[in-house]
PDB file of C-alpha atoms in Angstrom:
ATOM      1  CA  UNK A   1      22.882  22.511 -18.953  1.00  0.00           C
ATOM      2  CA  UNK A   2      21.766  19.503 -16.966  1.00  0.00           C
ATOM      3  CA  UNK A   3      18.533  20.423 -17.447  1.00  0.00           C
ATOM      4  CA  UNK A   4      18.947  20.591 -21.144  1.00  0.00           C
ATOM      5  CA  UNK A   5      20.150  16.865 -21.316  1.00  0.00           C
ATOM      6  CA  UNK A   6      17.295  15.604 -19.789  1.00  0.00           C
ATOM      7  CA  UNK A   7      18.721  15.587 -16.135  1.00  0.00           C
ATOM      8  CA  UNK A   8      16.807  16.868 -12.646  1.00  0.00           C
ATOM      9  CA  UNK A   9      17.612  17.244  -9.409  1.00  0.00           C
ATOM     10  CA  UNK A  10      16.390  14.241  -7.362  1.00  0.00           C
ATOM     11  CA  UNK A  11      16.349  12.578  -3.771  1.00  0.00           C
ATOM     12  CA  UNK A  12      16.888   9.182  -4.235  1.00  0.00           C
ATOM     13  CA  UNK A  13      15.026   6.872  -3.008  1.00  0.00           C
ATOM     14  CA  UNK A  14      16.179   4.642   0.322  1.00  0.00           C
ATOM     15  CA  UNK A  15      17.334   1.139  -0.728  1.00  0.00           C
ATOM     16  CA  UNK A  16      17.624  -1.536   2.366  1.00  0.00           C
ATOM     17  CA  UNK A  17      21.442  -2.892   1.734  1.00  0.00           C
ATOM     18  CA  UNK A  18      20.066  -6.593   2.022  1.00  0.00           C
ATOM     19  CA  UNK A  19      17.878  -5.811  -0.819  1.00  0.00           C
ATOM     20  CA  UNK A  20      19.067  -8.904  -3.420  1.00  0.00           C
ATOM     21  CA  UNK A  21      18.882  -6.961  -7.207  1.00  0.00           C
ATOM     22  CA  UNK A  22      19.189 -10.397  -8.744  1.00  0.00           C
ATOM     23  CA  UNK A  23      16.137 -11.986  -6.878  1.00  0.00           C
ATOM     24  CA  UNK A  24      14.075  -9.076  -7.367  1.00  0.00           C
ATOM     25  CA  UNK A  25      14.898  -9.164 -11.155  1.00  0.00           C
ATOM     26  CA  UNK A  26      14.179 -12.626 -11.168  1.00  0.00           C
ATOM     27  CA  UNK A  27      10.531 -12.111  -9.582  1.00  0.00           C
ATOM     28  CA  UNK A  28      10.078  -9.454 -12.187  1.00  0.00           C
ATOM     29  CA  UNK A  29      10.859 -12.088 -15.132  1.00  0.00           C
ATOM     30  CA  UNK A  30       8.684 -14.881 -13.564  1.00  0.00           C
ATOM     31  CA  UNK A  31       5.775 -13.035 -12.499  1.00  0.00           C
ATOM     32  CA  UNK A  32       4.294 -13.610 -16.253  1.00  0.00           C
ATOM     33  CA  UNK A  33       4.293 -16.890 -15.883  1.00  0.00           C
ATOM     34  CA  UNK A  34       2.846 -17.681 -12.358  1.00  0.00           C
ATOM     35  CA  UNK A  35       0.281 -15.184 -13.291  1.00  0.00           C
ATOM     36  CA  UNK A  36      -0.437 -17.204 -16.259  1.00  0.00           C
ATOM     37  CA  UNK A  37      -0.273 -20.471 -14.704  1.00  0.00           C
ATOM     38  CA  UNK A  38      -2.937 -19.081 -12.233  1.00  0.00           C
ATOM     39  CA  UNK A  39      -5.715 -17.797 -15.115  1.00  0.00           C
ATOM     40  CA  UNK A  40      -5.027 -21.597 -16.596  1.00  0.00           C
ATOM     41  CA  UNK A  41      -5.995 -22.959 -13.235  1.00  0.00           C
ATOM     42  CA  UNK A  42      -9.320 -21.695 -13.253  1.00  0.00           C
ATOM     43  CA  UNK A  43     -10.213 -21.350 -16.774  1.00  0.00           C
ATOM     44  CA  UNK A  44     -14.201 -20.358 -15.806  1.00  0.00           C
ATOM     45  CA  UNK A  45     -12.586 -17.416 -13.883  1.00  0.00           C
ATOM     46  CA  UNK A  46     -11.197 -14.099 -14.814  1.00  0.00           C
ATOM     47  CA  UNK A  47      -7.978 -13.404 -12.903  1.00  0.00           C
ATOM     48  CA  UNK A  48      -7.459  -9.892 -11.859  1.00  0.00           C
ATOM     49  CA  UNK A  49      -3.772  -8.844  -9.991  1.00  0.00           C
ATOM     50  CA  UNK A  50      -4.056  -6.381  -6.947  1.00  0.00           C
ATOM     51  CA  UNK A  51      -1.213  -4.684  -5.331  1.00  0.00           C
ATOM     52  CA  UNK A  52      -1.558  -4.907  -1.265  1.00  0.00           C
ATOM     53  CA  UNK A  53       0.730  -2.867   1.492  1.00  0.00           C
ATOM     54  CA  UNK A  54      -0.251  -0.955   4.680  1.00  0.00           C
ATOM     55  CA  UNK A  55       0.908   2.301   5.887  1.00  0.00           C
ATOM     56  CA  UNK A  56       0.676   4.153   9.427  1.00  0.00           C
ATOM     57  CA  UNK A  57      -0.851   7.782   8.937  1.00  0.00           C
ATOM     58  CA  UNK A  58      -0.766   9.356  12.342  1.00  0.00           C
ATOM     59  CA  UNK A  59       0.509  12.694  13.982  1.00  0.00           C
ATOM     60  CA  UNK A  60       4.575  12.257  13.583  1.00  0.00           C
ATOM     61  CA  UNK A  61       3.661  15.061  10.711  1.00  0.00           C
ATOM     62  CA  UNK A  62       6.273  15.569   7.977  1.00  0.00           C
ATOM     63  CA  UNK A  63       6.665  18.595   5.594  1.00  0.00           C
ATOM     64  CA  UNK A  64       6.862  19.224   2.045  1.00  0.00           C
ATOM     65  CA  UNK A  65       7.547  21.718  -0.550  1.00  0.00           C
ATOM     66  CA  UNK A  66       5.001  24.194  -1.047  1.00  0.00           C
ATOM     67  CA  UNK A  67       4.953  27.556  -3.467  1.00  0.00           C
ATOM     68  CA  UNK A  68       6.734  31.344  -1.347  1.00  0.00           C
ATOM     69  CA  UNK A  69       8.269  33.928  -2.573  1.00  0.00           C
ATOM     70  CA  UNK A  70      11.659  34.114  -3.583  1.00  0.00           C
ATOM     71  CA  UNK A  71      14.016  34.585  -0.836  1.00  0.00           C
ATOM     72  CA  UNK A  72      11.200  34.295   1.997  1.00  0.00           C
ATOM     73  CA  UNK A  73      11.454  30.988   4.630  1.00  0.00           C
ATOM     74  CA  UNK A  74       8.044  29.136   4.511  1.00  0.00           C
ATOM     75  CA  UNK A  75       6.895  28.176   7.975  1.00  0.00           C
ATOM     76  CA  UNK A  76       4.265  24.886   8.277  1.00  0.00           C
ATOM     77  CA  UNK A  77       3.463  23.128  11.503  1.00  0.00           C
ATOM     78  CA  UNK A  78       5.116  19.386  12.207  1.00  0.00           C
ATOM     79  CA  UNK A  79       3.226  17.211  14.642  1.00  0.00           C
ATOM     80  CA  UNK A  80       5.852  15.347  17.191  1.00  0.00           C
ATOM     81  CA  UNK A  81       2.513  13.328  18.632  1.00  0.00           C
ATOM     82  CA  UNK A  82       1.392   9.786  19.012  1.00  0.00           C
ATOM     83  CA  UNK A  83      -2.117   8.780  17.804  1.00  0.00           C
ATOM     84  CA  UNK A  84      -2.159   7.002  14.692  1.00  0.00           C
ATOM     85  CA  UNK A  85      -4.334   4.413  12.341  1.00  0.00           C
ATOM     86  CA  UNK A  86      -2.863   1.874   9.909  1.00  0.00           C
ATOM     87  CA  UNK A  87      -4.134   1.791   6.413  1.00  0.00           C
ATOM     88  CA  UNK A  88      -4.482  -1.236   4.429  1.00  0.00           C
ATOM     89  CA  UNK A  89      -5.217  -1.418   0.649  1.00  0.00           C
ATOM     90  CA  UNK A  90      -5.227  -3.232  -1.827  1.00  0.00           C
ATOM     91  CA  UNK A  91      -5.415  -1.764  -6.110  1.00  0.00           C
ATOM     92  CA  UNK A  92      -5.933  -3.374  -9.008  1.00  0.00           C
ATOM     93  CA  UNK A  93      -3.944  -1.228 -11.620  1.00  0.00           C
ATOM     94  CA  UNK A  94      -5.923  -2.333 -14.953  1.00  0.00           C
ATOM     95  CA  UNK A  95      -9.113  -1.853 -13.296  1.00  0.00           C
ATOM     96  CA  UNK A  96      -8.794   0.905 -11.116  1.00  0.00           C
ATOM     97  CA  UNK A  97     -10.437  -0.668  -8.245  1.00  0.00           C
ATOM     98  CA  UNK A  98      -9.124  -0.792  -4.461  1.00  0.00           C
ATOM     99  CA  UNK A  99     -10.596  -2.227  -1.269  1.00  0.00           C
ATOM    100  CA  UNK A 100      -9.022  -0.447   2.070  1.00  0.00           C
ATOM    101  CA  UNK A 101      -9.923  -0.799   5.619  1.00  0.00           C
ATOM    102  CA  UNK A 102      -8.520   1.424   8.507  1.00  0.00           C
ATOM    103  CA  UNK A 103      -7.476  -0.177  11.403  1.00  0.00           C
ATOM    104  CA  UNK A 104      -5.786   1.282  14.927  1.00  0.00           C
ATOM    105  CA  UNK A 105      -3.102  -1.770  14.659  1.00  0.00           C
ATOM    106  CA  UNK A 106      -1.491  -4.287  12.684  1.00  0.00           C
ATOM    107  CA  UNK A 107      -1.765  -7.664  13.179  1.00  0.00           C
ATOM    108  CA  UNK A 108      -2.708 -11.447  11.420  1.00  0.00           C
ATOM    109  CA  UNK A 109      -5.672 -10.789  12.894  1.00  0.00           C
ATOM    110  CA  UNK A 110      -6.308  -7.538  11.123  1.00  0.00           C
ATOM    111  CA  UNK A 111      -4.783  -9.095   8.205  1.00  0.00           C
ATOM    112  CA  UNK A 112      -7.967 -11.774   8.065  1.00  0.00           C
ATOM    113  CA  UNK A 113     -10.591  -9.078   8.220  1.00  0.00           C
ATOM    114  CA  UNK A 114      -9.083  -7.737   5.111  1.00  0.00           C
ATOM    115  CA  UNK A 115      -9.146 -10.019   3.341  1.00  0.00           C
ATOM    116  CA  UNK A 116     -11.897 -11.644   4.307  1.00  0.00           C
ATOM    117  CA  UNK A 117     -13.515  -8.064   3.370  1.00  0.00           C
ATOM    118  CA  UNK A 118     -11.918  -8.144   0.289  1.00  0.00           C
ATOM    119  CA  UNK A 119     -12.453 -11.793  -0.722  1.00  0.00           C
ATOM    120  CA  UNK A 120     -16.087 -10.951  -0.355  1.00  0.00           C
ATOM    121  CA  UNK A 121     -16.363  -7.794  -2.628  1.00  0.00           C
ATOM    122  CA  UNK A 122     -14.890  -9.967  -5.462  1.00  0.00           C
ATOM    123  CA  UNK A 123     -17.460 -10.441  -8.424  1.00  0.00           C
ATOM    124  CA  UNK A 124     -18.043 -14.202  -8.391  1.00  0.00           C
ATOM    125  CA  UNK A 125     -16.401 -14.859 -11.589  1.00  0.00           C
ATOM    126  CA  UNK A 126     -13.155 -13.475 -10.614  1.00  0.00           C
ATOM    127  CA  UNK A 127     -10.404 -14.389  -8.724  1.00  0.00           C
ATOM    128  CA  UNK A 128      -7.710 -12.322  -7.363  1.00  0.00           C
ATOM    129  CA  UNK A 129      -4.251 -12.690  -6.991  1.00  0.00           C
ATOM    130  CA  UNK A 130      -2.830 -10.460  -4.285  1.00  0.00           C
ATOM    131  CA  UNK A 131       0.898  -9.217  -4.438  1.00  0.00           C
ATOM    132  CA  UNK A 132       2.397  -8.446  -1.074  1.00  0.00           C
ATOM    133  CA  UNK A 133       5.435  -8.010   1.019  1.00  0.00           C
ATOM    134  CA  UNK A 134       6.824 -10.801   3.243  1.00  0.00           C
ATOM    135  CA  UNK A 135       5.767  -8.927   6.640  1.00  0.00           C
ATOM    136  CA  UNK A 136       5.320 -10.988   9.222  1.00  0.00           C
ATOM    137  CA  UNK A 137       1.528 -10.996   9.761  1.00  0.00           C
ATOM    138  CA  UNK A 138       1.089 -12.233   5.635  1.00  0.00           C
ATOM    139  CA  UNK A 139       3.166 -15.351   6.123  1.00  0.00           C
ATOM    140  CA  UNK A 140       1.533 -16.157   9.577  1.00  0.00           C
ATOM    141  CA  UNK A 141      -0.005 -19.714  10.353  1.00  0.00           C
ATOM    142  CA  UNK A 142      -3.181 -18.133  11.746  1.00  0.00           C
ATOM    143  CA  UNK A 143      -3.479 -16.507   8.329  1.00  0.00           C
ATOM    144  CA  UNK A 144      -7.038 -17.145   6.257  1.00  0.00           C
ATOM    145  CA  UNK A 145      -6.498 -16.763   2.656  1.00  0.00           C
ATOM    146  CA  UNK A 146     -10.091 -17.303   1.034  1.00  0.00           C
ATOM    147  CA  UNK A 147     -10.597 -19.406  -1.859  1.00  0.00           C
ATOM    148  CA  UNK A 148     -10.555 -16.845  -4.433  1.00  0.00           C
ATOM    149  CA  UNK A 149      -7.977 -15.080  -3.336  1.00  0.00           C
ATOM    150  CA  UNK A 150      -4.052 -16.701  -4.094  1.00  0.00           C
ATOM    151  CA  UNK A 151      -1.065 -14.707  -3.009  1.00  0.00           C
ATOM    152  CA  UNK A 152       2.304 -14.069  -4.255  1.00  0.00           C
ATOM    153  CA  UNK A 153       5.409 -12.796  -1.707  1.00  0.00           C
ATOM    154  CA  UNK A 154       7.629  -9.917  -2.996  1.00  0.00           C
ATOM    155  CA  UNK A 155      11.487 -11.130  -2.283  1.00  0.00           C
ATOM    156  CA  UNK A 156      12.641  -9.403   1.033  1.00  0.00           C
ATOM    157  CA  UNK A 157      13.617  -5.158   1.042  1.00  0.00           C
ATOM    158  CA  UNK A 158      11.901  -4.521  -2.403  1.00  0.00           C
ATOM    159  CA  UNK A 159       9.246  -1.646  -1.648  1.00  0.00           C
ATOM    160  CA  UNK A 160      10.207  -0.200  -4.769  1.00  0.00           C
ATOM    161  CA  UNK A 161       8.246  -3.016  -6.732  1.00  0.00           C
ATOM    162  CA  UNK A 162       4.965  -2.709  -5.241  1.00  0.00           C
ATOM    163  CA  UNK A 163       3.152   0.554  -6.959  1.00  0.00           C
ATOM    164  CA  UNK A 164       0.858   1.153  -4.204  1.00  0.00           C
ATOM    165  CA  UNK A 165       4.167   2.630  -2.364  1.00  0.00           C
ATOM    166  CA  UNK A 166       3.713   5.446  -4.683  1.00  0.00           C
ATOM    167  CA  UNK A 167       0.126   5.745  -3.703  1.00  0.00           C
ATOM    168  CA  UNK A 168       0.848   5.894   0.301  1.00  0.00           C
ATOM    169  CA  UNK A 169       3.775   8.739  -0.834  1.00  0.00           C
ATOM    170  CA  UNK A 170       0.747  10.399  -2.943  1.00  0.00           C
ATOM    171  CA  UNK A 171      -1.592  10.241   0.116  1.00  0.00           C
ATOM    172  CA  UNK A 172       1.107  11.653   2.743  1.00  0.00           C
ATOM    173  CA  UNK A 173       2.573  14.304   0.713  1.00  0.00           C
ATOM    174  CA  UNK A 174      -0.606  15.689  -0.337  1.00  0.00           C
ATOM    175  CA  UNK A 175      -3.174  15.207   2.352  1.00  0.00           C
ATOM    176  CA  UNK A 176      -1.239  14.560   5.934  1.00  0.00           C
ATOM    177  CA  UNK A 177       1.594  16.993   5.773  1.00  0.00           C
ATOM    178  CA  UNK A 178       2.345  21.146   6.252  1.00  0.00           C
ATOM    179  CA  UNK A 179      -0.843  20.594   8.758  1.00  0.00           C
ATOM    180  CA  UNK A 180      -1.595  19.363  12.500  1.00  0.00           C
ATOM    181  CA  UNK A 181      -4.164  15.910  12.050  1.00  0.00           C
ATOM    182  CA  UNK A 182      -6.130  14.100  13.898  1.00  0.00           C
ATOM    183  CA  UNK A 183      -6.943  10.558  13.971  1.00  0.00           C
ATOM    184  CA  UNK A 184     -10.562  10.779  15.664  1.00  0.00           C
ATOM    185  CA  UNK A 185     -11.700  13.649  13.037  1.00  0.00           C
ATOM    186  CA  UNK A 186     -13.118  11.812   9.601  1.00  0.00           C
ATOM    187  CA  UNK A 187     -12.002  15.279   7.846  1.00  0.00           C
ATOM    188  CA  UNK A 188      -8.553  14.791   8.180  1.00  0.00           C
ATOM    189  CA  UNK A 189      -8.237  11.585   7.203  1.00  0.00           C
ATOM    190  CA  UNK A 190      -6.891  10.543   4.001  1.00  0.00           C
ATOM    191  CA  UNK A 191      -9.268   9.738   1.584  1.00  0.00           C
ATOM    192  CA  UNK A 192      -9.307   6.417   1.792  1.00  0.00           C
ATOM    193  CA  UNK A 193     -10.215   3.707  -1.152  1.00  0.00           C
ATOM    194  CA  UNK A 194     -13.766   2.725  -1.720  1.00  0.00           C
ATOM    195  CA  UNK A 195     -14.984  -0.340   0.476  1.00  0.00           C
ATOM    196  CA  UNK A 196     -12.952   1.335   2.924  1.00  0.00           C
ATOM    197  CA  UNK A 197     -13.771   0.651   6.583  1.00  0.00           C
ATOM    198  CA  UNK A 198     -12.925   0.661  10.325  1.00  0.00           C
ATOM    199  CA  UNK A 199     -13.159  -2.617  11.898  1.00  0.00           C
ATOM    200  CA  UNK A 200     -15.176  -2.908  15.310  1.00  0.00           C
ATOM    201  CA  UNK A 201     -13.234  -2.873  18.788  1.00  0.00           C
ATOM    202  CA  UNK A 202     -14.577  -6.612  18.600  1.00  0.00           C
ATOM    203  CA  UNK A 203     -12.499  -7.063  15.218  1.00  0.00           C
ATOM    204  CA  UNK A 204      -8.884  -5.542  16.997  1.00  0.00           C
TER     205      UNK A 204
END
């Protein structure tokens, strides 16, 4: 019946109780306009909006559903280990295109080769504006932030407004779970965005 009036049968998402509705409504309705007021900043430039967030894909394996039998208990192995490698990526929804680098931590530092990675595959009529979380390492003093790159800050707890979330769900459900991973094999990796790359022990 619930089917029927257009219900199904969902987990719902985890929502941080200092999440503020109002100010993440509020960054929905102004976004518009501090996009626009960027593009009129830099009217010889075309302004393109990424999406940026990092995820850790490493051997603390999770499971998902997959297709049995009826009545039969499905069996898939769940890593409990410790290796890992932080993904970072950034997607352009109206374009398609992403920049990613892989990186065995997290840090301002790793932050600058980004974007200094990404800065540089920009087209040189472009500029980008990169929407990101508050984490500590983006709001960093040691932080570069090329000159065609500008940023805009998410308000604090609000995963659930950057779409490249979705993306790192994609990637784990369907490529680093029901199986045991490694980090130092490029096969088991998830596929990561083009432009992707490791940076250097020098770089870390």
């Amino acid at each position: 019946m619930l089917h029927r009036l257009g219900y199904s049968y969902l987990r719902p998402r985890p929502r941080h109780r200092q999440a503020n509705p109002e100010a993440q409504a509020q960054f929905v309705r102004d976004l518009p306009a501090r996009l626009h007021a960027l593009a009129a900043a830099r009217p010889g430039q075309r302004l393109r909006v990424y999406w940026q967030d990092e995820s850790r894909f490493g051997q603390q394996g999770t499971t998902t559903n997959v297709w049995a039998t009826i009545g039969s208990r499905p069996t898939a192995i769940r890593q409990t280990e410790y290796e890992y490698l932080w993904v970072i990526g950034a997607v352009c929804p109206e374009t398609g295109r992403a920049e990613g680098l892989l990186s065995p931590q997290l840090n301002t530092k790793i932050v600058n080769v980004f974007l200094a990675q990404f800065a540089a595959s920009l087209p040189a009529d472009e500029h980008a504006a990169i929407i990101w979380d508050g984490a500590g390492f983006h709001a960093s003093k040691q932080l570069i932030v090329p000159e065609n790159v500008s940023l805009i800050t998410l308000p604090p707890y609000s995963p659930e407004l950057n779409p490249v979330e979705n993306l790192w769900h994609y990637l784990k459900s369907h490529y680093w779970s029901n199986a045991p991973t490694t980090t130092t094999t490029p096969s088991n990796r998830p596929p990561s965005t083009h432009g992707g790359r490791r940076p250097s022990t020098r770089d870390s």
